[in-house]
Amino acid sequence: MKQTILTGDRPTGPLHLGHYVGSLKHRVELQHSHSQTILIADLQGLTDNGHNPEKVSSNILNVLADYLAVGIDPNVTTICLQSALPALSELTMYYSNLVTVSRLERNPTVKTEIASKAFGSSIPVGFLNYPVSQAADITAFKATLVPVGDDQLPMIEQTNEIVRKLNSVADKQVLVECKPLLSETSRLPGVDGKAKMSKSLGNAIALGSSEKEITQAVRKMYTDPDHLRIEDPGKIEGNMVFTYLDAFHKDTDMVQQLKAHYQEGGLGDSKLKKIVEETLQELLRPIRQRRTEYLEDKAELINILKQGTLKSRTETDLVVNEVKSAFGLNFFS
Ligand code: TRP
């Protein structure tokens, strides 16, 4: 039996190279060996965009086009929309009774995000509760594996706590615990060298970037600030040119040679940036083209999402019934 994977993204912007390295590439490989569902988590996107819903609604098809353009195959991977699956909202409501406010406030991911978003004392209820909603996402598919970045580990832990509580209320095993599946490649820093590539930090290269945007991003790329003359020895650590070559250049021997040459001195940044640029242009050219083609046929995109969502609806409704039964509330089915 193939293991069941559930993963997802908030559609609050088009996806970028950070997503590609951290999760998309991995999902393209996993889709053949696992039974994989990807959730476009629009409701989770709303938890800090309640007053700006267009940021979410306008990006749903962008994210879907990004998935398809990198090679996620909707005939193999089920792609579905969170807001169109009532079971996920229902489960969130039931699970909310098994979780305390203080436990949510202690969730490290939520804690960090609350600090960075400067909500002050105006934290939306939905935001505080989003780990519960994420537990609903994962358990509704009875997922055993959740491919995530390390920032999401507290979500898995919180999900498994809910699973154990629900099973104990039911006095039988209704839900299954899940395990995180960390991707081998670590997080891709932004072009400015900051720890995380993110659209809001302005250091991202979107998968749909134009040729010119790629050129400009590479030009801005953070290298070794002390490497002033070509003949000077340069530093590799924290130098984005090498971070990106390691992440994207196919010829690892050549990258090793470039590193050695740079450390010795005699290799200029502009020559290296030219290589990085060519590598990224080559990677993103076909992705950009497929993405544009998909976005030209919105009706077909909506149809793909609808088919995946309908399939998921059947699956997730069954789990709601089991959870209702656990609370003794399943009178009509
Ligand atoms: N919280 C995830 C993120 O911000 C998105 C997400 C929503 C998710 N539901 C999920 C990830 C279920 C894995 C499983 O990236």
CSV table of C-alpha atoms and ligand atoms in Angstrom, one decimal:
chain,number,residue,atom,x,y,z
A,1,MET,CA,0.0,0.0,0.0
A,2,LYS,CA,1.2,3.5,-0.9
A,3,GLN,CA,1.6,5.9,2.0
A,4,THR,CA,-0.8,8.8,2.1
A,5,ILE,CA,0.7,12.3,1.8
A,6,LEU,CA,-1.1,15.5,2.5
A,7,THR,CA,0.6,18.8,1.9
A,8,GLY,CA,-0.4,22.3,1.0
A,9,ASP,CA,0.3,26.0,0.5
A,10,ARG,CA,-1.4,29.2,1.4
A,11,PRO,CA,-2.2,31.0,-1.9
A,12,THR,CA,-1.1,34.4,-0.7
A,13,GLY,CA,1.2,35.0,-3.7
A,14,PRO,CA,2.7,33.2,-6.7
A,15,LEU,CA,5.3,30.5,-5.8
A,16,HIS,CA,9.0,31.2,-6.0
A,17,LEU,CA,12.3,29.3,-6.2
A,18,GLY,CA,12.3,28.9,-2.4
A,19,HIS,CA,9.1,26.8,-2.8
A,20,TYR,CA,10.7,24.9,-5.8
A,21,VAL,CA,13.7,23.9,-3.8
A,22,GLY,CA,12.0,23.3,-0.5
A,23,SER,CA,8.9,21.4,-1.6
A,24,LEU,CA,7.8,21.4,-5.2
A,25,LYS,CA,10.7,19.4,-6.6
A,26,HIS,CA,10.2,16.9,-3.8
A,27,ARG,CA,6.4,16.6,-4.5
A,28,VAL,CA,7.0,15.9,-8.2
A,29,GLU,CA,9.2,12.9,-7.2
A,30,LEU,CA,6.9,11.8,-4.4
A,31,GLN,CA,3.7,11.7,-6.5
A,32,HIS,CA,4.7,8.4,-8.2
A,33,SER,CA,5.6,6.5,-5.1
A,34,HIS,CA,2.9,7.8,-2.8
A,35,SER,CA,-0.7,8.6,-2.8
A,36,GLN,CA,-0.4,12.4,-2.7
A,37,THR,CA,-2.9,15.2,-2.2
A,38,ILE,CA,-2.0,18.9,-2.3
A,39,LEU,CA,-4.3,21.3,-0.6
A,40,ILE,CA,-4.5,25.0,-1.7
A,41,ALA,CA,-5.1,26.4,1.7
A,42,ASP,CA,-7.1,29.5,1.0
A,43,LEU,CA,-8.9,29.5,4.3
A,44,GLN,CA,-5.6,29.4,6.1
A,45,GLY,CA,-4.5,32.3,3.8
A,46,LEU,CA,-7.5,34.2,5.1
A,47,THR,CA,-6.5,33.9,8.7
A,48,ASP,CA,-4.3,36.9,8.4
A,49,ASN,CA,-6.0,38.5,5.4
A,50,GLY,CA,-9.6,38.7,6.5
A,51,HIS,CA,-9.7,42.3,5.4
A,52,ASN,CA,-7.8,41.8,2.3
A,53,PRO,CA,-9.3,38.6,0.8
A,54,GLU,CA,-8.3,39.4,-2.8
A,55,LYS,CA,-4.7,38.7,-1.9
A,56,VAL,CA,-5.9,35.1,-1.4
A,57,SER,CA,-8.6,34.7,-4.1
A,58,SER,CA,-6.5,36.2,-6.8
A,59,ASN,CA,-3.6,33.8,-6.2
A,60,ILE,CA,-5.5,30.4,-6.2
A,61,LEU,CA,-5.1,29.9,-9.9
A,62,ASN,CA,-1.6,31.3,-9.9
A,63,VAL,CA,-0.5,28.7,-7.4
A,64,LEU,CA,-2.3,25.9,-9.3
A,65,ALA,CA,-0.5,27.0,-12.5
A,66,ASP,CA,2.8,27.0,-10.6
A,67,TYR,CA,2.1,23.4,-9.5
A,68,LEU,CA,1.3,22.2,-13.0
A,69,ALA,CA,4.1,24.1,-14.6
A,70,VAL,CA,6.8,22.4,-12.4
A,71,GLY,CA,5.4,19.0,-13.3
A,72,ILE,CA,2.8,18.1,-10.6
A,73,ASP,CA,0.5,15.9,-12.6
A,74,PRO,CA,-3.2,16.2,-11.7
A,75,ASN,CA,-3.8,12.7,-12.9
A,76,VAL,CA,-1.5,11.4,-10.2
A,77,THR,CA,-1.7,14.0,-7.5
A,78,THR,CA,-5.0,15.2,-6.2
A,79,ILE,CA,-5.1,19.0,-6.1
A,80,CYS,CA,-8.0,20.4,-4.0
A,81,LEU,CA,-9.3,23.7,-2.6
A,82,GLN,CA,-9.7,24.0,1.2
A,83,SER,CA,-12.7,26.4,1.2
A,84,ALA,CA,-14.6,24.0,-1.1
A,85,LEU,CA,-14.3,21.1,1.4
A,86,PRO,CA,-16.8,21.7,4.1
A,87,ALA,CA,-15.4,18.7,6.0
A,88,LEU,CA,-12.3,20.6,6.9
A,89,SER,CA,-14.3,23.5,8.5
A,90,GLU,CA,-16.5,21.0,10.4
A,91,LEU,CA,-13.5,19.0,11.7
A,92,THR,CA,-11.9,22.3,12.8
A,93,MET,CA,-15.0,23.0,14.9
A,94,TYR,CA,-15.0,19.6,16.6
A,95,TYR,CA,-11.2,19.6,17.3
A,96,SER,CA,-11.4,23.2,18.7
A,97,ASN,CA,-13.0,21.6,21.8
A,98,LEU,CA,-10.0,19.4,22.4
A,99,VAL,CA,-7.4,22.2,22.4
A,100,THR,CA,-6.8,25.1,24.8
A,101,VAL,CA,-6.1,28.7,24.0
A,102,SER,CA,-2.8,28.5,26.0
A,103,ARG,CA,-1.7,25.5,24.0
A,104,LEU,CA,-2.2,27.4,20.8
A,105,GLU,CA,-0.4,30.5,22.2
A,106,ARG,CA,2.5,28.2,23.0
A,107,ASN,CA,2.8,26.7,19.5
A,108,PRO,CA,6.2,28.0,18.4
A,109,THR,CA,5.2,28.6,14.8
A,110,VAL,CA,2.2,30.6,15.8
A,111,LYS,CA,4.2,32.5,18.4
A,112,THR,CA,6.9,33.5,15.9
A,113,GLU,CA,4.3,34.6,13.3
A,114,ILE,CA,2.3,36.6,15.9
A,115,ALA,CA,5.5,38.4,16.8
A,116,SER,CA,6.5,39.1,13.2
A,117,LYS,CA,3.0,40.3,12.1
A,118,ALA,CA,2.6,42.8,14.9
A,119,PHE,CA,-1.1,42.0,15.5
A,120,GLY,CA,-0.7,43.6,19.0
A,121,SER,CA,-3.7,42.4,21.0
A,122,SER,CA,-5.8,42.1,17.9
A,123,ILE,CA,-5.1,38.5,17.0
A,124,PRO,CA,-7.9,37.1,14.8
A,125,VAL,CA,-9.5,34.0,16.3
A,126,GLY,CA,-9.0,32.2,13.0
A,127,PHE,CA,-5.3,32.9,13.1
A,128,LEU,CA,-4.7,31.6,16.6
A,129,ASN,CA,-6.8,28.5,15.6
A,130,TYR,CA,-5.0,27.8,12.3
A,131,PRO,CA,-3.0,24.9,13.8
A,132,VAL,CA,-6.3,23.2,14.6
A,133,SER,CA,-7.5,23.8,11.0
A,134,GLN,CA,-4.3,22.4,9.7
A,135,ALA,CA,-4.8,19.3,11.9
A,136,ALA,CA,-8.2,19.0,10.3
A,137,ASP,CA,-6.6,19.2,6.8
A,138,ILE,CA,-4.1,16.4,7.7
A,139,THR,CA,-6.5,14.1,9.5
A,140,ALA,CA,-9.3,14.5,7.0
A,141,PHE,CA,-7.2,12.6,4.5
A,142,LYS,CA,-5.8,10.2,7.1
A,143,ALA,CA,-2.4,11.3,5.9
A,144,THR,CA,0.5,9.4,7.4
A,145,LEU,CA,3.2,11.6,5.9
A,146,VAL,CA,3.3,15.4,5.7
A,147,PRO,CA,6.2,16.9,3.7
A,148,VAL,CA,7.0,20.2,5.3
A,149,GLY,CA,9.8,22.6,6.2
A,150,ASP,CA,11.2,22.5,9.7
A,151,ASP,CA,9.1,25.6,10.6
A,152,GLN,CA,6.0,23.4,10.3
A,153,LEU,CA,7.1,20.7,12.8
A,154,PRO,CA,5.0,22.2,15.7
A,155,MET,CA,2.0,21.8,13.4
A,156,ILE,CA,2.6,18.1,13.1
A,157,GLU,CA,3.1,17.8,16.9
A,158,GLN,CA,-0.2,19.6,17.6
A,159,THR,CA,-2.0,17.5,15.0
A,160,ASN,CA,-0.8,14.3,16.7
A,161,GLU,CA,-1.9,15.6,20.1
A,162,ILE,CA,-5.4,16.1,18.6
A,163,VAL,CA,-5.4,12.7,17.1
A,164,ARG,CA,-4.6,11.1,20.4
A,165,LYS,CA,-7.2,13.1,22.3
A,166,LEU,CA,-9.9,12.2,19.7
A,167,ASN,CA,-9.0,8.6,19.8
A,168,SER,CA,-9.2,8.6,23.5
A,169,VAL,CA,-12.6,10.3,23.5
A,170,ALA,CA,-13.8,7.7,20.9
A,171,ASP,CA,-12.1,4.9,22.9
A,172,LYS,CA,-10.9,3.5,19.6
A,173,GLN,CA,-8.5,4.4,16.8
A,174,VAL,CA,-10.5,6.7,14.6
A,175,LEU,CA,-7.7,9.0,13.4
A,176,VAL,CA,-4.1,8.1,12.5
A,177,GLU,CA,-1.0,9.9,13.6
A,178,CYS,CA,1.3,11.4,10.9
A,179,LYS,CA,5.0,11.9,10.5
A,180,PRO,CA,6.8,14.9,9.0
A,181,LEU,CA,8.8,14.3,5.9
A,182,LEU,CA,11.6,16.8,5.8
A,183,SER,CA,13.1,17.5,2.4
A,184,GLU,CA,16.8,16.9,2.0
A,185,THR,CA,17.5,20.3,0.6
A,186,SER,CA,17.6,22.9,3.2
A,187,ARG,CA,15.8,26.2,2.8
A,188,LEU,CA,16.9,28.5,0.0
A,189,PRO,CA,17.9,32.0,1.2
A,190,GLY,CA,16.8,35.1,-0.6
A,191,VAL,CA,19.0,36.8,-3.3
A,192,ASP,CA,19.9,39.3,-0.6
A,193,GLY,CA,21.4,36.5,1.5
A,194,LYS,CA,18.7,36.7,4.2
A,195,ALA,CA,17.7,33.4,5.7
A,196,LYS,CA,14.4,33.0,3.9
A,197,MET,CA,13.3,33.7,0.4
A,198,SER,CA,9.9,35.4,0.6
A,199,LYS,CA,7.9,37.6,-1.6
A,200,SER,CA,7.2,40.1,1.2
A,201,LEU,CA,10.9,40.5,1.9
A,202,GLY,CA,11.4,41.5,-1.8
A,203,ASN,CA,14.2,38.9,-2.2
A,204,ALA,CA,12.4,36.2,-4.1
A,205,ILE,CA,12.5,35.0,-7.7
A,206,ALA,CA,9.0,33.9,-8.7
A,207,LEU,CA,8.6,30.8,-10.9
A,208,GLY,CA,6.8,33.0,-13.4
A,209,SER,CA,9.5,35.7,-13.5
A,210,SER,CA,10.3,37.3,-16.8
A,211,GLU,CA,13.7,37.0,-18.3
A,212,LYS,CA,14.4,40.6,-17.3
A,213,GLU,CA,13.3,40.0,-13.7
A,214,ILE,CA,15.7,37.1,-13.4
A,215,THR,CA,18.6,39.2,-14.8
A,216,GLN,CA,17.9,41.9,-12.3
A,217,ALA,CA,17.6,39.6,-9.4
A,218,VAL,CA,20.9,37.9,-10.2
A,219,ARG,CA,22.5,41.3,-10.6
A,220,LYS,CA,21.4,42.2,-7.0
A,221,MET,CA,22.6,38.9,-5.6
A,222,TYR,CA,24.6,39.1,-2.4
A,223,THR,CA,28.2,37.9,-2.8
A,224,ASP,CA,31.4,38.5,-0.7
A,225,PRO,CA,31.4,42.2,0.1
A,226,ASP,CA,35.2,42.1,0.7
A,227,HIS,CA,35.9,40.6,-2.7
A,228,LEU,CA,36.8,43.9,-4.3
A,229,ARG,CA,39.4,43.0,-7.0
A,230,ILE,CA,39.2,40.0,-9.3
A,231,GLU,CA,42.6,38.8,-8.2
A,232,ASP,CA,41.6,38.8,-4.5
A,233,PRO,CA,40.6,35.6,-2.8
A,234,GLY,CA,36.8,35.4,-2.2
A,235,LYS,CA,34.6,33.8,0.4
A,236,ILE,CA,32.2,31.0,-0.4
A,237,GLU,CA,30.2,30.9,2.9
A,238,GLY,CA,27.1,33.1,2.8
A,239,ASN,CA,27.9,33.9,-0.9
A,240,MET,CA,24.6,33.6,-2.7
A,241,VAL,CA,26.2,32.9,-6.1
A,242,PHE,CA,27.5,29.6,-4.7
A,243,THR,CA,24.4,28.9,-2.7
A,244,TYR,CA,22.4,29.1,-5.9
A,245,LEU,CA,24.9,27.2,-8.0
A,246,ASP,CA,24.8,24.4,-5.4
A,247,ALA,CA,21.0,24.4,-5.5
A,248,PHE,CA,20.5,24.6,-9.3
A,249,HIS,CA,23.6,23.8,-11.3
A,250,LYS,CA,23.7,20.3,-12.6
A,251,ASP,CA,27.5,20.0,-13.0
A,252,THR,CA,28.7,19.7,-9.4
A,253,ASP,CA,32.3,19.1,-10.4
A,254,MET,CA,32.3,22.4,-12.3
A,255,VAL,CA,30.8,24.1,-9.2
A,256,GLN,CA,33.6,22.7,-7.1
A,257,GLN,CA,36.2,24.0,-9.5
A,258,LEU,CA,34.6,27.5,-9.5
A,259,LYS,CA,34.7,27.5,-5.7
A,260,ALA,CA,38.3,26.6,-5.6
A,261,HIS,CA,39.2,29.2,-8.2
A,262,TYR,CA,37.2,31.9,-6.4
A,263,GLN,CA,38.9,31.1,-3.0
A,264,GLU,CA,42.3,31.3,-4.7
A,265,GLY,CA,41.5,34.6,-6.4
A,266,GLY,CA,41.2,35.5,-10.0
A,267,LEU,CA,37.5,34.8,-10.6
A,268,GLY,CA,35.2,37.8,-10.8
A,269,ASP,CA,31.7,38.1,-9.5
A,270,SER,CA,30.3,39.1,-12.8
A,271,LYS,CA,31.6,36.0,-14.5
A,272,LEU,CA,30.0,33.9,-11.8
A,273,LYS,CA,26.7,35.8,-12.0
A,274,LYS,CA,26.6,35.1,-15.7
A,275,ILE,CA,26.7,31.4,-15.0
A,276,VAL,CA,24.0,31.7,-12.3
A,277,GLU,CA,21.9,33.7,-14.6
A,278,GLU,CA,22.1,31.2,-17.4
A,279,THR,CA,21.3,28.4,-15.1
A,280,LEU,CA,18.2,30.1,-13.7
A,281,GLN,CA,17.1,31.2,-17.2
A,282,GLU,CA,17.4,27.7,-18.4
A,283,LEU,CA,15.5,26.3,-15.4
A,284,LEU,CA,12.7,28.8,-15.5
A,285,ARG,CA,12.1,29.3,-19.3
A,286,PRO,CA,10.0,26.1,-19.8
A,287,ILE,CA,8.3,26.6,-16.4
A,288,ARG,CA,7.3,30.2,-17.3
A,289,GLN,CA,6.1,29.1,-20.7
A,290,ARG,CA,3.9,26.2,-19.3
A,291,ARG,CA,2.6,28.5,-16.6
A,292,THR,CA,1.5,31.1,-19.1
A,293,GLU,CA,-0.2,28.5,-21.2
A,294,TYR,CA,-2.1,27.2,-18.2
A,295,LEU,CA,-3.2,30.7,-17.1
A,296,GLU,CA,-4.5,31.4,-20.6
A,297,ASP,CA,-7.2,28.7,-20.1
A,298,LYS,CA,-8.7,29.6,-16.7
A,299,ALA,CA,-11.8,27.3,-17.3
A,300,GLU,CA,-9.5,24.3,-17.6
A,301,LEU,CA,-7.6,25.3,-14.4
A,302,ILE,CA,-10.9,25.6,-12.6
A,303,ASN,CA,-12.0,22.2,-14.0
A,304,ILE,CA,-8.8,20.5,-12.7
A,305,LEU,CA,-9.3,22.0,-9.3
A,306,LYS,CA,-12.9,21.0,-9.2
A,307,GLN,CA,-12.2,17.4,-10.2
A,308,GLY,CA,-9.6,17.1,-7.4
A,309,THR,CA,-11.9,18.8,-4.9
A,310,LEU,CA,-14.9,16.6,-5.7
A,311,LYS,CA,-12.7,13.5,-5.2
A,312,SER,CA,-11.5,14.8,-1.9
A,313,ARG,CA,-15.0,15.7,-0.8
A,314,THR,CA,-16.0,12.1,-0.7
A,315,GLU,CA,-12.9,11.1,1.2
A,316,THR,CA,-13.1,13.9,3.8
A,317,ASP,CA,-16.9,13.6,4.4
A,318,LEU,CA,-16.3,10.0,5.6
A,319,VAL,CA,-13.9,11.2,8.2
A,320,VAL,CA,-16.3,13.8,9.5
A,321,ASN,CA,-18.9,11.1,10.0
A,322,GLU,CA,-16.4,9.0,12.0
A,323,VAL,CA,-15.5,12.0,14.2
A,324,LYS,CA,-19.1,12.9,14.7
A,325,SER,CA,-19.7,9.4,15.8
A,326,ALA,CA,-16.8,9.7,18.3
A,327,PHE,CA,-18.7,12.5,19.9
A,328,GLY,CA,-22.0,10.5,19.7
A,329,LEU,CA,-23.5,13.0,17.3
A,330,ASN,CA,-23.9,11.1,14.1
A,331,PHE,CA,-27.7,10.8,14.0
A,332,PHE,CA,-28.5,11.0,10.3
A,333,SER,CA,-26.0,9.0,8.3
B,1,TRP,N1,0.8,25.9,6.9
B,1,TRP,C1,1.3,25.6,5.6
B,1,TRP,C2,2.2,26.7,5.2
B,1,TRP,O1,2.1,27.8,5.6
B,1,TRP,C3,0.2,25.3,4.6
B,1,TRP,C4,-0.7,24.2,4.9
B,1,TRP,C5,-2.1,24.3,5.2
B,1,TRP,C6,-0.3,22.8,5.1
B,1,TRP,N2,-2.6,23.1,5.5
B,1,TRP,C7,-1.6,22.2,5.4
B,1,TRP,C8,0.9,22.1,5.0
B,1,TRP,C9,-1.5,20.8,5.6
B,1,TRP,C10,0.9,20.8,5.2
B,1,TRP,C11,-0.3,20.1,5.5
B,1,TRP,O2,3.1,26.5,4.3
